[in-house]
PDB file of C-alpha atoms in Angstrom:
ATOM      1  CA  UNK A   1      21.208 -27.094  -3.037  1.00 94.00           C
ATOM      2  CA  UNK A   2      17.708 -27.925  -2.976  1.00 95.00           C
ATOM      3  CA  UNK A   3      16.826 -26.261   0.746  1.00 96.00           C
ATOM      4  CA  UNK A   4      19.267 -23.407  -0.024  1.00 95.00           C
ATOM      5  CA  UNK A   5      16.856 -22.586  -3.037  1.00 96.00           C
ATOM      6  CA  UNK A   6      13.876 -23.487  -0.169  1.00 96.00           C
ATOM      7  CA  UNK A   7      15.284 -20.547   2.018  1.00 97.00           C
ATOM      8  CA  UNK A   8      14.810 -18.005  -1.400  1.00 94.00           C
ATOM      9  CA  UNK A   9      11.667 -19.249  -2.354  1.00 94.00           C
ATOM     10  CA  UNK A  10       9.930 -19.594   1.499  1.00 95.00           C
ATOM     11  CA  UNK A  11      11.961 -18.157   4.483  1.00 97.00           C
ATOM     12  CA  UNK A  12      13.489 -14.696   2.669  1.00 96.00           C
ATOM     13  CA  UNK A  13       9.946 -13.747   0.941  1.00 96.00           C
ATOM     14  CA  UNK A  14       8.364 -14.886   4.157  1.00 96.00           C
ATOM     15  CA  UNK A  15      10.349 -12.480   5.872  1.00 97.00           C
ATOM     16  CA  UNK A  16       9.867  -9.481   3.394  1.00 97.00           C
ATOM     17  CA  UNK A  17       6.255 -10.167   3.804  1.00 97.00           C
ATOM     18  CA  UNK A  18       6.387 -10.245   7.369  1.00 98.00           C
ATOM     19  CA  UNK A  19       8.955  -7.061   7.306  1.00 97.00           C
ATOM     20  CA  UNK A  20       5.983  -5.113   4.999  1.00 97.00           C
ATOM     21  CA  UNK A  21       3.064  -6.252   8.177  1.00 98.00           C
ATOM     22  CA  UNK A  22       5.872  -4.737  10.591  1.00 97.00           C
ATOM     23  CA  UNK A  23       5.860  -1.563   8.745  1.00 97.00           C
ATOM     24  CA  UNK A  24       2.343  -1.275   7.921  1.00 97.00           C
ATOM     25  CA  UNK A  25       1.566  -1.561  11.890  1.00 97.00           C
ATOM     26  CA  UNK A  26       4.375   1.441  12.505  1.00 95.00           C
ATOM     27  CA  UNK A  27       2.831   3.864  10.017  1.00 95.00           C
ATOM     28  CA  UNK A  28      -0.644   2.811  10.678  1.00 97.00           C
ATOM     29  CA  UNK A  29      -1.444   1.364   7.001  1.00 97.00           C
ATOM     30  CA  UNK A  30      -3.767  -1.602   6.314  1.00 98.00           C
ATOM     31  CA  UNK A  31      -1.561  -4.091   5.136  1.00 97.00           C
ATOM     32  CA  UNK A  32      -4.481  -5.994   3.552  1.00 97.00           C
ATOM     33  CA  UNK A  33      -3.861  -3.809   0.559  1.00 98.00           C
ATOM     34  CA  UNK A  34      -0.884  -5.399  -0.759  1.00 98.00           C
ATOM     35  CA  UNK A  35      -2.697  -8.678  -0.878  1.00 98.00           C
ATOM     36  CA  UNK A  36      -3.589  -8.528  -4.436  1.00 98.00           C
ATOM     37  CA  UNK A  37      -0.166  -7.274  -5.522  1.00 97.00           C
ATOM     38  CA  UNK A  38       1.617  -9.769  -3.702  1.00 97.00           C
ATOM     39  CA  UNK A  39      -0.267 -12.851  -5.087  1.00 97.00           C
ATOM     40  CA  UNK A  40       0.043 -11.120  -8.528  1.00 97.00           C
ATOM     41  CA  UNK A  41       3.369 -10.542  -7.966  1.00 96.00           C
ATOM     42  CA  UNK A  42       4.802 -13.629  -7.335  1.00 96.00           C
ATOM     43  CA  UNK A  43       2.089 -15.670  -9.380  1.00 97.00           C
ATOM     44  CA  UNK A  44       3.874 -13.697 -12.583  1.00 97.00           C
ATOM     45  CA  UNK A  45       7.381 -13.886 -11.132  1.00 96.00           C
ATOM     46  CA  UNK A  46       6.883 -18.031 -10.790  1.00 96.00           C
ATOM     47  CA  UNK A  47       5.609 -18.010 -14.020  1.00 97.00           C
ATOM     48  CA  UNK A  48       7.624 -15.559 -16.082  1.00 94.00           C
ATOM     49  CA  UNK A  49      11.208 -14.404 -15.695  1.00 94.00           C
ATOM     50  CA  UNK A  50      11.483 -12.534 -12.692  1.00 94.00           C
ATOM     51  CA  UNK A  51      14.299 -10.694 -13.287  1.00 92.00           C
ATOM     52  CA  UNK A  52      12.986  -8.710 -16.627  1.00 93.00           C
ATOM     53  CA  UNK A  53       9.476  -8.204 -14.518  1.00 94.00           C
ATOM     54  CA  UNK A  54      11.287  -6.484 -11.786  1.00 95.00           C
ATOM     55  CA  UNK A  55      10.089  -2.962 -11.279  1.00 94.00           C
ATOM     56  CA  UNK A  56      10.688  -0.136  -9.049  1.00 96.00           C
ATOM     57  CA  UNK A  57      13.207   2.973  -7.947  1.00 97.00           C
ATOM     58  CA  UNK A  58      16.260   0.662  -7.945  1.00 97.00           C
ATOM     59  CA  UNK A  59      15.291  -1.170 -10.881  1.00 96.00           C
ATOM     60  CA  UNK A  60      15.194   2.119 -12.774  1.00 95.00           C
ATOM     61  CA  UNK A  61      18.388   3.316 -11.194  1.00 94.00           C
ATOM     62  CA  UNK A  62      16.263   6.189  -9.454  1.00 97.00           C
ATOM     63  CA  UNK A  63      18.719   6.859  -6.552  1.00 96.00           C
ATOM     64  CA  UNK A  64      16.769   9.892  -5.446  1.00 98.00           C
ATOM     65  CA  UNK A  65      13.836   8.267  -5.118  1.00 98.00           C
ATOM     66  CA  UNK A  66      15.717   4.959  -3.384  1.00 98.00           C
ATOM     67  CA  UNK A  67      17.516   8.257  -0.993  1.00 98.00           C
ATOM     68  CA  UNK A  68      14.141   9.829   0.034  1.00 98.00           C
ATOM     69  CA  UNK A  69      12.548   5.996   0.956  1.00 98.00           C
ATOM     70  CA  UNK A  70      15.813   5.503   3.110  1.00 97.00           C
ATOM     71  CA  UNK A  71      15.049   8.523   4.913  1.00 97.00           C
ATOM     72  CA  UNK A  72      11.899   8.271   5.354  1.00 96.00           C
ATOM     73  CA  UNK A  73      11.551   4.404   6.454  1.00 96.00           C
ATOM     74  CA  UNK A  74      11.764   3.570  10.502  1.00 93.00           C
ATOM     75  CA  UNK A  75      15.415   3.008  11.251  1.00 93.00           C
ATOM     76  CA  UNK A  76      14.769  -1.101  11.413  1.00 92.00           C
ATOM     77  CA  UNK A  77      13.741  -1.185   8.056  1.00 96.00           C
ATOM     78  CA  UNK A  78      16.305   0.974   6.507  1.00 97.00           C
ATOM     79  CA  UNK A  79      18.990  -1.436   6.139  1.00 97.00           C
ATOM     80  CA  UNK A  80      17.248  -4.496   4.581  1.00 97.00           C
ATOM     81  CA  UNK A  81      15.525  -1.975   1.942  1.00 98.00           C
ATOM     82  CA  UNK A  82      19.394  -0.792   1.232  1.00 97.00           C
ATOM     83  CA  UNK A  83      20.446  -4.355   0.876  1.00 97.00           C
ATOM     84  CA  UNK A  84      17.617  -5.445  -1.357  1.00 97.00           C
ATOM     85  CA  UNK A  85      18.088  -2.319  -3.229  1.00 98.00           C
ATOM     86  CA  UNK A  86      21.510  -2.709  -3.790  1.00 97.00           C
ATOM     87  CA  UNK A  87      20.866  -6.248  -4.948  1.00 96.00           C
ATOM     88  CA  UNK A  88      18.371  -5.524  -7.506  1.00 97.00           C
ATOM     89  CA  UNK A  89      20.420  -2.520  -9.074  1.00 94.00           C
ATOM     90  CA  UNK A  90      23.042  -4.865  -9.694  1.00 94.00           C
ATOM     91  CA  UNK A  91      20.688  -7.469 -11.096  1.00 91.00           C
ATOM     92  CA  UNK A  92      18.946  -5.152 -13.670  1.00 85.00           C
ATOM     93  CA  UNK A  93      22.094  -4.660 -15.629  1.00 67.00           C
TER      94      UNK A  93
END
C-alpha cells in the first residue's frame, strides 16, 4: 500500500511535471513560470484538503473550455489532459 501511495505522491506528479516541461518546449513557453505555482500548489494541497482546493475548467464542469484545451494541445498531450480531466470532474462531486 505504502509504494502504491509512493507512485501518487512521486512518479505520477513527477510525470505531470515533466509532461508540462514537454509542452512548454513545443509551444516555446518558459516553463520556469510555473515554478511558483507548483511549489504553492502542492505545499497547500499537502497541507490542506486537496480535493476542496482543486481548481480549474473540469473542476467547474466548464466542458467548453476543457473542449477548446483538447483541441488546441499537441496530439501527445491530449489524452492524459482527457484522463486527468475526466478524473477530477468525477472527484468534485
Amino acid at each position: 500500500r505504502y509504494h502504491l501511495g509512493a507512485v501518487f505522491a512521486n512518479n505520477f506528479s513527477n510525470h505531470v511535471v515533466a509532461l508540462l516541461q514537454a509542452y512548454c518546449a513545443e509551444v516555446g513557453l518558459d516553463p520556469s513560470v510555473y515554478r511558483e505555482m507548483l511549489v504553492d500548489t502542492v505545499r497547500d494541497a499537502v497541507d490542506g484538503d486537496a480535493r476542496m482546493l482543486q481548481t480549474g475548467p473540469a473542476a467547474r464542469g466548464d466542458r467548453s473550455t476543457v473542449d477548446q484545451h483538447l483541441e488546441r494541445l499537441p496530439e501527445g498531450f491530449r489524452a492524459v489532459y482527457q484522463a486527468l480531466s475526466e478524473s477530477i470532474e468525477r472527484h468534485a462531486q
